[in-house]
Coordinates of C-alpha atoms in Angstrom, one line a residue:
M277 CA 14.5 15.8 7.4
T278 CA 14.2 12.7 5.2
S279 CA 10.7 11.4 4.9
P280 CA 8.3 10.6 2.0
V281 CA 5.7 12.8 3.6
L282 CA 6.5 16.0 5.5
P283 CA 3.4 18.1 6.2
S284 CA 4.1 21.6 7.5
H285 CA 1.9 20.8 10.5
G286 CA -0.3 18.2 12.0
R287 CA -1.1 16.2 15.2
A288 CA 1.8 13.9 14.6
R289 CA 5.2 14.4 13.0
P290 CA 6.9 11.7 11.0
L291 CA 10.4 10.7 12.0
G292 CA 13.1 11.1 9.4
L293 CA 14.4 7.9 7.6
A294 CA 17.8 8.6 9.2
Q295 CA 16.2 8.5 12.7
V296 CA 14.8 4.9 12.3
T297 CA 16.8 1.9 11.3
L298 CA 15.3 -1.5 10.8
T299 CA 17.7 -4.2 12.2
G300 CA 16.2 -7.4 10.9
G301 CA 13.0 -9.3 11.4
F302 CA 10.0 -9.6 9.1
W303 CA 10.3 -6.2 7.5
G304 CA 14.1 -5.8 7.8
D305 CA 14.6 -9.0 5.9
R306 CA 12.2 -7.8 3.2
Q307 CA 13.8 -4.4 2.9
A308 CA 17.2 -6.1 2.5
V309 CA 15.9 -8.4 -0.3
N310 CA 14.4 -5.3 -2.0
A311 CA 17.8 -3.6 -1.9
T312 CA 19.9 -6.6 -3.1
A313 CA 17.5 -8.0 -5.7
T314 CA 14.3 -6.1 -6.6
L315 CA 15.9 -2.7 -7.5
A316 CA 18.3 -4.3 -10.0
H317 CA 15.6 -6.6 -11.3
C318 CA 13.3 -3.7 -12.1
E319 CA 16.0 -1.8 -14.0
A320 CA 17.1 -4.9 -15.9
W321 CA 13.5 -5.5 -17.1
M322 CA 13.0 -1.9 -18.2
E323 CA 16.2 -2.0 -20.1
R324 CA 15.4 -5.3 -21.8
L325 CA 11.9 -4.1 -22.9
G326 CA 13.2 -0.7 -24.2
W327 CA 11.4 1.4 -21.7
L328 CA 14.7 3.1 -20.7
A329 CA 15.7 3.4 -24.4
N330 CA 12.6 5.4 -25.0
F331 CA 14.3 8.3 -23.3
D332 CA 17.4 7.9 -25.5
R333 CA 15.3 7.9 -28.6
V334 CA 13.6 11.1 -27.7
A335 CA 17.0 12.7 -27.0
D336 CA 18.5 11.6 -30.3
G337 CA 15.3 12.3 -32.4
T338 CA 14.6 8.7 -33.4
T339 CA 11.4 8.1 -31.4
G340 CA 8.1 7.5 -33.1
P341 CA 4.8 5.5 -33.1
D342 CA 6.8 2.2 -32.6
R343 CA 7.8 3.3 -29.1
P344 CA 7.6 0.1 -26.9
G345 CA 5.6 0.1 -23.7
W346 CA 2.4 1.7 -22.5
S347 CA 2.0 5.4 -22.2
F348 CA 2.8 5.2 -18.5
S349 CA 6.0 3.2 -18.7
D350 CA 8.0 6.4 -18.0
S351 CA 6.5 6.4 -14.5
E352 CA 8.1 3.0 -13.7
V353 CA 11.5 4.6 -14.3
Y354 CA 10.6 7.4 -11.9
K355 CA 9.3 5.1 -9.2
L356 CA 12.5 3.1 -9.5
L357 CA 14.5 6.4 -9.1
E358 CA 12.5 7.2 -6.0
A359 CA 13.2 3.8 -4.5
L360 CA 16.9 4.1 -5.4
A361 CA 17.1 7.5 -3.7
W362 CA 15.6 6.2 -0.5
E363 CA 17.9 3.1 -0.7
S364 CA 21.0 5.2 -1.3
A365 CA 20.3 7.3 1.7
R366 CA 19.5 4.3 3.9
T367 CA 22.6 2.3 3.2
G368 CA 25.0 4.5 1.2
D369 CA 25.1 1.8 -1.3
P370 CA 27.4 2.9 -4.2
E371 CA 25.5 0.8 -6.7
A372 CA 22.2 2.6 -5.9
E373 CA 23.9 5.9 -6.2
A374 CA 25.5 5.0 -9.5
A375 CA 22.1 3.8 -10.8
I376 CA 20.5 7.2 -9.8
K377 CA 23.1 9.1 -11.8
R378 CA 22.9 6.7 -14.8
L379 CA 19.1 6.9 -15.0
T380 CA 18.9 10.6 -14.3
A381 CA 21.3 11.3 -17.2
R382 CA 19.1 9.4 -19.7
V383 CA 15.9 11.1 -18.4
A384 CA 17.5 14.6 -18.5
H385 CA 18.6 14.2 -22.1
A386 CA 15.0 13.6 -23.1
Q387 CA 13.6 16.8 -21.6
D388 CA 12.4 19.4 -24.0
P389 CA 13.7 23.0 -23.6
D390 CA 10.4 24.2 -22.1
G391 CA 10.5 21.5 -19.4
Y392 CA 8.0 19.1 -21.0
L393 CA 9.2 15.5 -20.5
N394 CA 7.4 12.5 -22.0
T395 CA 8.5 9.7 -24.3
C396 CA 5.0 8.9 -25.7
F397 CA 3.7 12.3 -26.9
G398 CA 4.9 15.3 -28.6
H399 CA 7.9 14.0 -30.6
G400 CA 8.2 12.9 -34.3
D401 CA 5.1 11.2 -35.5
Q402 CA 3.7 10.8 -32.0
P403 CA 0.4 12.4 -30.9
P404 CA 0.6 16.0 -29.8
R405 CA 1.1 16.9 -26.2
Y406 CA -1.9 16.6 -23.9
S407 CA -4.1 15.3 -26.8
D408 CA -5.4 12.4 -24.6
L409 CA -5.8 13.6 -21.1
E410 CA -8.2 10.7 -20.4
M411 CA -5.7 7.9 -21.0
G412 CA -2.4 9.4 -22.0
H413 CA -0.9 9.6 -18.4
E414 CA 1.4 12.5 -19.2
L415 CA 0.7 14.4 -16.0
Y416 CA 0.6 11.1 -14.1
N417 CA 4.1 10.4 -15.2
T418 CA 5.2 13.8 -14.2
G419 CA 3.7 13.3 -10.8
H420 CA 5.9 10.3 -10.2
L421 CA 8.9 12.2 -11.5
L422 CA 8.2 14.8 -8.8
Q423 CA 8.0 12.2 -6.1
A424 CA 11.3 10.8 -7.2
A425 CA 12.8 14.3 -7.0
V426 CA 11.4 14.8 -3.5
A427 CA 13.2 11.6 -2.3
R428 CA 16.4 12.9 -3.9
L429 CA 16.1 16.4 -2.6
R430 CA 15.4 15.3 1.0
T431 CA 18.2 12.7 1.0
H432 CA 20.9 14.3 -1.1
G433 CA 20.0 17.9 -2.0
E434 CA 19.7 19.7 -5.3
D435 CA 21.1 17.7 -8.2
D436 CA 20.3 17.0 -11.8
L437 CA 17.1 15.0 -11.0
V438 CA 15.7 17.8 -8.9
R439 CA 16.5 20.3 -11.6
V440 CA 14.8 18.2 -14.2
A441 CA 11.7 17.9 -12.0
R442 CA 11.7 21.6 -11.2
R443 CA 11.6 22.4 -15.0
A444 CA 8.8 19.8 -15.5
A445 CA 6.8 21.2 -12.6
D446 CA 7.2 24.8 -13.9
H447 CA 6.0 23.6 -17.3
V448 CA 2.9 22.0 -15.8
C449 CA 2.1 25.2 -13.9
R450 CA 2.5 27.4 -17.0
T451 CA 0.5 25.0 -19.1
F452 CA -2.4 24.2 -16.7
G453 CA -2.4 27.1 -14.3
P454 CA -4.8 30.0 -14.3
G455 CA -5.3 31.1 -17.9
G456 CA -3.9 27.9 -19.3
L457 CA -5.5 24.6 -20.3
D458 CA -8.5 23.9 -18.1
G459 CA -7.8 20.2 -17.9
I460 CA -7.0 17.4 -15.6
C461 CA -5.2 14.0 -15.9
G462 CA -7.3 10.9 -16.2
H463 CA -5.0 9.2 -13.7
P464 CA -4.5 11.3 -10.5
E465 CA -0.9 11.5 -9.3
I466 CA 0.3 14.9 -10.5
E467 CA -1.6 16.4 -7.5
V468 CA 0.3 14.4 -4.8
G469 CA 3.6 14.9 -6.7
L470 CA 3.1 18.7 -6.9
A471 CA 2.0 19.0 -3.3
E472 CA 5.0 17.1 -1.8
F473 CA 7.4 18.8 -4.2
G474 CA 6.0 22.2 -3.1
R475 CA 6.6 21.2 0.5
A476 CA 10.2 20.0 -0.2
L477 CA 11.1 23.3 -2.0
E478 CA 9.0 25.5 0.2
D479 CA 7.3 26.8 -2.9
K480 CA 3.5 27.3 -2.6
R481 CA 3.0 27.6 -6.3
Y482 CA 3.1 23.9 -6.7
V483 CA 0.7 23.3 -3.8
E484 CA -1.6 25.8 -5.4
Q485 CA -1.5 24.0 -8.7
A486 CA -2.3 20.8 -7.0
R487 CA -5.3 22.5 -5.4
L488 CA -6.4 23.8 -8.8
F489 CA -6.3 20.3 -10.3
L490 CA -8.3 18.9 -7.3
D491 CA -11.0 21.6 -7.6
R492 CA -11.4 21.0 -11.3
R493 CA -12.0 17.3 -10.9
G494 CA -15.6 16.0 -10.6
H495 CA -17.1 18.4 -13.1
G496 CA -17.0 16.3 -16.3
R497 CA -13.9 17.8 -17.8
L498 CA -12.8 14.4 -19.1
R499 CA -14.6 12.7 -22.0
D500 CA -17.1 10.1 -20.9
I501 CA -16.1 6.4 -21.4
P502 CA -18.1 3.1 -21.2
L503 CA -16.9 2.7 -17.6
G504 CA -18.2 6.1 -16.8
R505 CA -16.6 9.2 -15.4
A506 CA -16.4 7.7 -12.0
Y507 CA -13.5 5.7 -13.3
F508 CA -11.5 8.9 -13.3
Q509 CA -13.2 10.4 -10.2
D510 CA -14.5 13.1 -12.6
D511 CA -18.2 12.5 -11.7
V512 CA -18.5 14.1 -8.3
P513 CA -16.4 17.0 -6.8
I514 CA -14.0 15.6 -4.2
R515 CA -15.5 17.8 -1.4
Q516 CA -19.0 16.3 -2.1
A517 CA -18.0 12.7 -2.4
D518 CA -18.9 10.3 0.4
V519 CA -17.1 7.2 -0.7
W520 CA -14.2 6.1 -2.9
R521 CA -15.4 4.8 -6.3
G522 CA -14.0 4.0 -9.7
H523 CA -10.5 2.9 -10.4
A524 CA -9.0 2.2 -6.9
V525 CA -5.5 3.5 -7.4
R526 CA -6.7 6.6 -9.1
A527 CA -9.2 7.2 -6.2
L528 CA -6.6 6.7 -3.5
Y529 CA -3.8 8.8 -5.1
L530 CA -6.4 11.6 -5.4
A531 CA -7.4 11.2 -1.8
A532 CA -3.7 11.4 -0.7
A533 CA -3.2 14.6 -2.6
A534 CA -6.4 16.0 -1.1
V535 CA -5.1 15.4 2.4
D536 CA -1.8 17.1 1.5
V537 CA -3.5 20.2 0.1
A538 CA -6.0 20.3 3.0
V539 CA -3.2 20.3 5.5
E540 CA -1.0 22.9 3.7
R541 CA -3.9 25.3 3.2
G542 CA -5.8 24.8 6.5
D543 CA -8.8 23.5 4.5
D544 CA -10.8 21.6 7.2
E545 CA -13.7 21.0 4.8
L546 CA -11.5 19.1 2.4
L547 CA -9.8 17.1 5.1
R548 CA -13.2 16.1 6.6
A549 CA -14.3 15.0 3.1
V550 CA -11.4 12.6 2.9
E551 CA -12.0 11.3 6.4
R552 CA -15.6 10.7 5.5
Q553 CA -14.6 8.8 2.4
W554 CA -12.1 6.7 4.3
E555 CA -14.7 5.8 6.9
H556 CA -17.3 4.7 4.5
S557 CA -14.9 2.9 2.2
V558 CA -13.2 1.0 5.0
A559 CA -16.5 0.0 6.6
R560 CA -18.1 -1.2 3.4
R561 CA -15.7 -1.5 0.5
T562 CA -12.5 -3.0 1.9
Y563 CA -11.4 -6.6 2.2
I564 CA -10.3 -8.3 5.4
T565 CA -6.7 -8.1 4.0
G566 CA -6.9 -4.3 3.7
G567 CA -7.1 -4.8 0.0
M568 CA -9.2 -2.4 -2.1
G569 CA -10.8 -2.9 -5.4
S570 CA -13.3 -5.7 -6.1
R571 CA -13.9 -5.3 -9.9
H572 CA -11.6 -6.5 -12.6
Q573 CA -13.2 -4.6 -15.4
D574 CA -12.0 -1.3 -14.1
E575 CA -9.6 -2.3 -11.4
G576 CA -12.0 -0.5 -9.2
F577 CA -14.2 -0.3 -6.1
G578 CA -17.6 -2.1 -6.3
E579 CA -20.7 -1.0 -4.5
D580 CA -21.1 -1.3 -0.7
W581 CA -20.7 -4.9 0.4
E582 CA -19.6 -6.0 -3.0
L583 CA -16.5 -8.0 -1.8
P584 CA -16.3 -11.4 -3.6
P585 CA -13.2 -13.3 -2.5
D586 CA -12.7 -15.2 -5.8
R587 CA -13.1 -12.1 -7.9
A588 CA -11.2 -9.8 -5.6
Y589 CA -8.8 -7.6 -7.5
C590 CA -7.0 -5.9 -4.6
E591 CA -4.2 -4.5 -6.8
T592 CA -0.9 -4.3 -5.0
C593 CA -0.7 -0.6 -6.1
A594 CA -4.0 0.1 -4.4
G595 CA -2.5 -1.3 -1.2
V596 CA 0.5 1.1 -1.6
A597 CA -1.9 4.0 -2.3
S598 CA -4.1 3.0 0.7
I599 CA -1.1 3.3 3.0
M600 CA -0.3 6.7 1.4
V601 CA -3.8 8.0 2.3
S602 CA -3.9 6.5 5.8
W603 CA -0.5 7.8 6.7
R604 CA -1.3 11.3 5.7
L605 CA -4.6 11.1 7.6
H606 CA -2.8 9.9 10.7
L607 CA -0.2 12.7 10.5
A608 CA -3.0 15.2 10.2
T609 CA -5.3 13.8 13.0
G610 CA -3.3 11.5 15.2
D611 CA -6.0 8.9 14.9
V612 CA -4.7 5.4 15.3
R613 CA -7.5 3.9 13.1
Y614 CA -5.3 4.9 10.2
T615 CA -2.2 3.1 11.5
D616 CA -4.3 0.0 12.3
L617 CA -5.3 -0.1 8.6
I618 CA -1.7 0.4 7.5
E619 CA -0.6 -2.6 9.6
R620 CA -3.3 -4.8 8.0
T621 CA -2.4 -3.6 4.5
L622 CA 1.3 -4.1 5.0
Y623 CA 1.1 -7.7 6.2
N624 CA -1.6 -8.8 3.9
V625 CA -1.1 -6.9 0.6
I626 CA 2.4 -5.4 0.5
A627 CA 4.1 -8.5 2.0
T628 CA 2.0 -10.8 -0.3
S629 CA 3.1 -9.4 -3.6
P630 CA 6.8 -10.1 -3.8
S631 CA 8.3 -13.6 -3.9
A632 CA 10.9 -14.5 -1.3
D633 CA 13.7 -13.7 -3.6
G634 CA 12.2 -10.3 -4.6
R635 CA 12.2 -11.1 -8.3
A636 CA 8.5 -12.0 -8.9
F637 CA 5.2 -10.3 -7.9
F638 CA 1.5 -10.6 -7.6
Y639 CA -0.3 -7.7 -9.3
A640 CA -3.8 -8.7 -8.1
N641 CA -4.3 -10.3 -4.8
P642 CA -7.5 -12.5 -4.8
L643 CA -8.8 -14.1 -1.6
H644 CA -9.8 -17.3 -3.2
Q645 CA -7.9 -19.1 -6.0
R646 CA -10.2 -21.8 -7.4
V647 CA -7.6 -23.3 -9.9
S648 CA -3.9 -23.6 -9.3
G649 CA -2.0 -21.2 -11.5
K650 CA 0.8 -22.3 -13.8
P651 CA 4.4 -21.6 -12.8
A652 CA 5.4 -18.3 -14.3
D653 CA 8.3 -18.2 -16.7
P654 CA 11.0 -16.0 -15.1
D655 CA 12.1 -14.9 -18.6
E656 CA 8.7 -13.9 -19.9
V657 CA 6.4 -10.9 -19.5
S658 CA 3.0 -11.8 -18.0
P659 CA 0.2 -10.3 -20.1
R660 CA -2.3 -10.9 -17.2
A661 CA -2.7 -9.2 -13.9
E662 CA -4.7 -12.1 -12.6
A663 CA -2.7 -15.3 -12.0
G664 CA -2.1 -17.9 -9.4
A665 CA 1.6 -17.5 -9.5
R666 CA 3.9 -14.5 -9.0
A667 CA 5.3 -13.2 -12.3
A668 CA 8.8 -11.7 -12.9
W669 CA 7.3 -8.8 -14.9
F670 CA 4.0 -7.6 -16.4
D671 CA 2.9 -5.9 -19.5
V672 CA 1.6 -3.3 -17.1
S673 CA 4.3 -3.4 -14.4
C674 CA 3.3 -0.7 -12.0
C675 CA 3.3 -3.0 -9.0
P676 CA 6.9 -4.1 -8.8
T677 CA 8.3 -0.5 -8.7
N678 CA 5.5 0.5 -6.2
V679 CA 6.6 -2.3 -3.9
A680 CA 10.2 -1.3 -4.4
R681 CA 9.7 2.4 -3.3
T682 CA 7.5 1.4 -0.4
L683 CA 9.9 -1.1 1.0
A684 CA 12.9 1.2 0.5
S685 CA 11.2 3.9 2.7
L686 CA 9.3 1.6 5.0
H687 CA 11.2 2.6 8.2
G688 CA 9.7 6.0 7.8
Y689 CA 6.2 4.7 8.6
L690 CA 7.1 3.0 12.0
A691 CA 7.0 5.9 14.4
T692 CA 6.1 9.6 14.9
S693 CA 6.8 12.3 17.5
D694 CA 4.7 15.0 19.0
D695 CA 5.4 17.8 21.4
D696 CA 5.6 15.4 24.4
G697 CA 7.3 12.3 23.2
L698 CA 7.6 9.4 20.8
R699 CA 4.9 7.1 19.4
I700 CA 5.6 3.7 17.9
H701 CA 3.0 2.5 15.5
Q702 CA 4.4 -0.6 13.7
Y703 CA 6.5 -3.2 15.4
A704 CA 9.8 -4.4 14.0
P705 CA 13.3 -4.8 15.4
C706 CA 14.7 -1.3 15.0
E707 CA 16.8 1.5 16.5
I708 CA 15.2 4.9 16.9
R709 CA 17.4 8.0 17.5
A710 CA 15.2 11.0 17.3
E711 CA 14.9 14.5 18.7
L712 CA 11.8 16.0 20.2
P713 CA 10.9 19.7 20.1
G714 CA 13.3 21.8 22.0
G715 CA 16.2 19.5 21.0
R716 CA 15.4 16.8 23.5
P717 CA 17.0 13.5 22.2
V718 CA 15.3 10.2 22.6
S719 CA 16.9 6.9 21.9
V720 CA 15.2 3.5 22.0
D721 CA 15.8 0.1 20.7
V722 CA 12.9 -2.2 19.8
E723 CA 13.4 -6.0 20.1
T724 CA 10.6 -8.3 18.8
A725 CA 9.9 -11.3 16.7
Y726 CA 6.6 -9.8 15.7
P727 CA 4.4 -11.1 14.1
E728 CA 5.5 -14.5 15.1
S729 CA 5.6 -13.4 18.7
G730 CA 3.4 -10.7 20.3
T731 CA 6.1 -9.5 22.7
V732 CA 7.5 -6.1 21.9
R733 CA 10.4 -5.0 24.1
V734 CA 11.3 -1.3 24.0
R735 CA 14.6 -0.6 25.7
I736 CA 15.7 2.9 26.5
A737 CA 19.2 3.5 25.0
A738 CA 20.1 6.8 26.7
D739 CA 19.3 8.8 29.8
A740 CA 16.8 11.7 29.6
D741 CA 17.2 15.0 31.3
A742 CA 13.5 15.5 31.6
P743 CA 10.3 13.4 31.5
W744 CA 8.9 12.5 28.1
T745 CA 6.1 10.1 27.0
L746 CA 6.6 6.8 25.2
T747 CA 3.3 5.8 23.5
L748 CA 2.7 2.4 21.9
R749 CA -0.2 1.5 19.5
V750 CA -2.3 -1.4 20.7
P751 CA -4.0 -2.8 17.6
A752 CA -7.8 -3.0 17.4
W753 CA -7.7 -6.8 17.4
A754 CA -5.5 -7.0 20.5
A755 CA -8.1 -7.2 23.3
G756 CA -6.3 -8.6 26.4
A757 CA -2.9 -6.9 25.7
T758 CA -0.7 -5.9 28.7
L759 CA 2.0 -3.4 29.3
T760 CA 4.9 -4.1 31.7
E761 CA 7.2 -1.5 33.2
G762 CA 9.5 -2.8 35.9
D763 CA 7.6 -5.2 38.1
R764 CA 4.2 -3.6 37.3
T765 CA 1.9 -5.1 34.6
R766 CA -1.3 -3.4 33.6
P767 CA -4.0 -3.9 30.9
A768 CA -3.4 -2.1 27.6
E769 CA -6.7 -1.5 25.8
P770 CA -6.8 -1.2 22.0
G771 CA -5.8 2.3 21.0
L772 CA -2.8 3.9 22.6
V773 CA -1.0 3.1 25.8
S774 CA 1.6 5.5 27.3
V775 CA 4.4 5.7 29.9
R776 CA 5.8 9.1 31.0
R777 CA 8.9 9.6 33.0
A778 CA 12.5 10.7 32.9
F779 CA 13.7 7.5 31.4
R780 CA 17.2 6.0 32.1
A781 CA 19.3 3.9 29.8
G782 CA 18.4 0.3 30.2
D783 CA 14.8 0.9 31.2
E784 CA 12.4 -1.6 29.5
I785 CA 8.8 -1.3 28.5
V786 CA 7.2 -4.5 27.3
L787 CA 4.0 -4.7 25.4
D788 CA 2.5 -8.2 25.1
L789 CA -0.1 -8.6 22.4
P790 CA -2.3 -11.7 22.4
M791 CA -1.4 -13.8 19.4
E792 CA -3.8 -16.7 19.7
P793 CA -5.5 -17.4 16.3
R794 CA -9.1 -16.2 16.2
F795 CA -12.2 -16.6 14.1
T796 CA -13.4 -13.5 12.2
W797 CA -17.0 -13.3 11.0
P798 CA -17.9 -11.3 7.9
D799 CA -20.7 -8.8 8.0
P800 CA -23.8 -10.7 6.8
R801 CA -24.3 -8.0 4.1
I802 CA -21.2 -9.3 2.3
D803 CA -23.3 -11.9 0.4
A804 CA -20.3 -13.6 -1.2
V805 CA -19.0 -14.9 2.1
R806 CA -22.2 -15.3 4.1
G807 CA -22.0 -18.5 6.1
C808 CA -18.2 -18.4 6.1
V809 CA -15.5 -17.6 8.6
A810 CA -11.9 -16.4 8.4
V811 CA -9.0 -17.0 10.7
E812 CA -6.5 -14.3 11.8
R813 CA -3.5 -14.4 14.0
G814 CA -2.1 -11.1 15.2
P815 CA -2.0 -8.8 12.1
E816 CA -1.9 -11.7 9.7
V817 CA -4.8 -13.1 7.9
L818 CA -4.5 -16.9 7.4
C819 CA -5.5 -19.0 4.4
L820 CA -5.9 -22.6 3.4
E821 CA -3.9 -23.9 0.5
S822 CA -4.8 -27.1 -1.3
R823 CA -1.3 -28.4 -0.6
D824 CA -2.2 -28.6 3.1
L825 CA -5.2 -30.9 2.5
P826 CA -5.0 -34.7 2.3
D827 CA -6.9 -34.5 -1.0
P828 CA -6.1 -31.2 -2.7
G829 CA -9.4 -31.5 -4.6
G830 CA -11.2 -31.1 -1.3
L831 CA -10.7 -27.3 -1.0
D832 CA -14.1 -26.4 -2.4
S833 CA -16.0 -29.0 -0.3
L834 CA -14.3 -28.3 3.0
V835 CA -16.4 -27.1 6.0
V836 CA -15.1 -26.1 9.4
D837 CA -16.5 -26.4 12.9
P838 CA -16.8 -22.9 14.4
R839 CA -17.2 -24.2 17.9
A840 CA -13.6 -25.6 17.8
V841 CA -11.3 -22.7 18.7
P842 CA -8.4 -22.3 16.2
R843 CA -5.2 -23.6 17.7
A844 CA -1.8 -22.1 17.1
V845 CA 0.9 -24.2 15.5
P846 CA 4.4 -23.1 14.3
G847 CA 3.9 -20.9 11.2
G848 CA 0.1 -20.7 11.4
A849 CA -3.0 -22.4 13.0
V850 CA -5.2 -25.4 12.7
V851 CA -9.0 -25.5 12.7
R852 CA -11.4 -28.5 12.8
G853 CA -12.8 -29.4 9.4
R854 CA -14.2 -32.1 7.2
V855 CA -15.0 -32.6 3.6
L856 CA -18.5 -32.9 2.2
D857 CA -19.3 -35.6 -0.3
L858 CA -20.4 -33.6 -3.3
A859 CA -19.2 -35.8 -6.1
G860 CA -21.4 -36.9 -8.9
R861 CA -24.0 -34.1 -8.8
A862 CA -25.7 -33.5 -12.2
W863 CA -27.3 -30.3 -11.1
P864 CA -25.8 -27.7 -8.6
Y865 CA -29.1 -26.7 -7.1
P866 CA -30.6 -29.5 -4.9
A867 CA -34.1 -29.4 -3.4
G868 CA -32.8 -28.9 0.1
P869 CA -29.6 -27.9 2.0
V870 CA -26.6 -30.1 1.9
G871 CA -26.7 -32.4 5.0
A872 CA -24.0 -33.2 7.5
A873 CA -20.7 -34.4 6.0
P874 CA -20.2 -38.1 6.4
G875 CA -16.4 -37.7 6.6
E876 CA -14.3 -37.7 9.8
W877 CA -13.3 -34.4 11.3
F878 CA -9.6 -33.6 11.0
D879 CA -7.1 -30.8 11.7
V880 CA -6.9 -28.3 8.8
R881 CA -3.7 -26.4 8.7
L882 CA -3.7 -22.6 7.8
A883 CA -0.8 -20.4 7.1
P884 CA -0.3 -16.6 6.6
Y885 CA -1.9 -15.4 3.4
H886 CA 1.2 -13.4 2.5
G887 CA 3.1 -16.6 1.9
W888 CA 0.6 -18.4 -0.3
A889 CA 1.9 -19.9 -3.6
R890 CA 5.5 -19.7 -2.4
R891 CA 5.7 -23.5 -2.4
G892 CA 4.5 -23.6 -6.0
P893 CA 1.1 -23.1 -7.6
S894 CA -1.9 -24.1 -5.5
S895 CA -5.6 -23.4 -5.1
M896 CA -6.3 -21.3 -2.0
R897 CA -9.1 -19.8 0.0
L898 CA -9.3 -17.4 2.9
F899 CA -12.9 -17.6 3.9
L900 CA -14.0 -21.1 5.0
P901 CA -17.6 -22.3 4.9
V902 CA -19.1 -23.2 8.3
S903 CA -20.6 -26.7 8.7
S904 CA -24.4 -26.4 8.5
D905 CA -24.8 -28.8 11.5
Q906 CA -22.4 -26.8 13.6
P907 CA -23.8 -23.2 13.7
P908 CA -21.8 -20.4 15.2
P909 CA -22.1 -19.7 18.9
Q910 CA -24.9 -17.5 20.0
G911 CA -24.2 -13.8 19.8
E912 CA -21.5 -14.1 17.1

């Protein structure tokens, strides 16, 4: 079966990528842009900057300290290879297949005879192998190589890329296994790569090495740094940790690996530890967008309730990693909390990063942009992760390739099966042709304009010989949803709603989700947005851009009336607001609270956050201050 994640057992089973086909809509369109523009864009930039030539120089013996790119630039090539493997399998695109073979050949020529593969260490005048486990990223790079090989193995079979990865994995096991180096990588990733590679090859050695790395972490094996060992998650053993901390992407990749190892080894204690960390971190350290990471200094989690919108980091890669963790937890437990968070993160982090043409990206995803960014030069590398405009490429360009591999395999996250039927978790126009245990085929077509519309129509495409259960996820925000089968309509409470029968071709099940825009109030312990309100519509978080105000300079002085219910308009919503007169203040701390605004109330237009800055640079905010003379209704 072709799927990014294939646990040997669990409460839910992922459908193979060949069993689900996106046929258009919000995600189908983005997947198509990824295929036609983003993949080639990533390869072109890596060629231009010499990141691909790094492999050639190792192969011909000319590499040295002048090697271009950061120590982790090899991983971008591997993430691109993974995306190309999923894409080649999805469409049979000959250009994707040619790119795989072209890149694989260059990578393979750089591999040392003992399986070691890295372009930054161990050759010529470069530092010795594994001489900087804290920041060298050698094992991190290998982890991404293994994930690329998993994609190729599951979609194509054994080939040169898989053979390269097998030699690299064997080298890691020999070097860091029992009796070898007692070390770990400063950036977790080798663990999740080894675990999934072991599954794909049905070789428990690799899963065992992943477990060994996991159990070593948290005991101070890495050198301390000014940011502290929490940056590497080397401060507390993973089984004892109660919350995610330190560098967000590192923490989440580690958690994903822990779920993989827990499931394969039947380690309930380890699985419960990750569930506990997810619950605490989602409840207290996650933004309304699903974004994770509130500190720029370490791209990391802050303390509980430390969620400032204007300093939100919310790295795109952390969004990808969050989905990796939540999907694995869902497959293990069947709990829809995890697929709820996946939906939130998909629409408000993953969809936000790429430009409409798939050739520019956000690295960080703040919730408040105080000053309009400058238009990014499409021919220049951005040196900064934080900007008010999407950039064509970054000095650290982990996010574009992470977006590419996620979109290329996105249809694998839409649905699962269990012993009794089919569960649909994410709503998009698609065709599902799956097989239940015992060889029972199920065929359904999903028609929807979601998230613009809340109507999801599931049409049965083939007769069934025996009853089976169709289950649909009702998002946590969707109070008031209904399910219609034939002439019967019934309430569909948040969670799961099911229909069981021997379906016939042409049968229709219709889920109607309420899509009226709604106010969302932050927990009062989030000091940075106390006295503010956000607006959501369906799975989308909405925002206000300065372009949509009569006076763009009024963004920071706008207040809204919380008693006026948000009203839907095409492409977004409007709320009732007015602008405070705050001009000419010589001191920002008056003796009393700012009084009622003298201006007239007017309609303030909000649009989906994922589309901000697509019309050009602008200032933006997601949380809107509430007018002091219009307190929120009682009980809210």
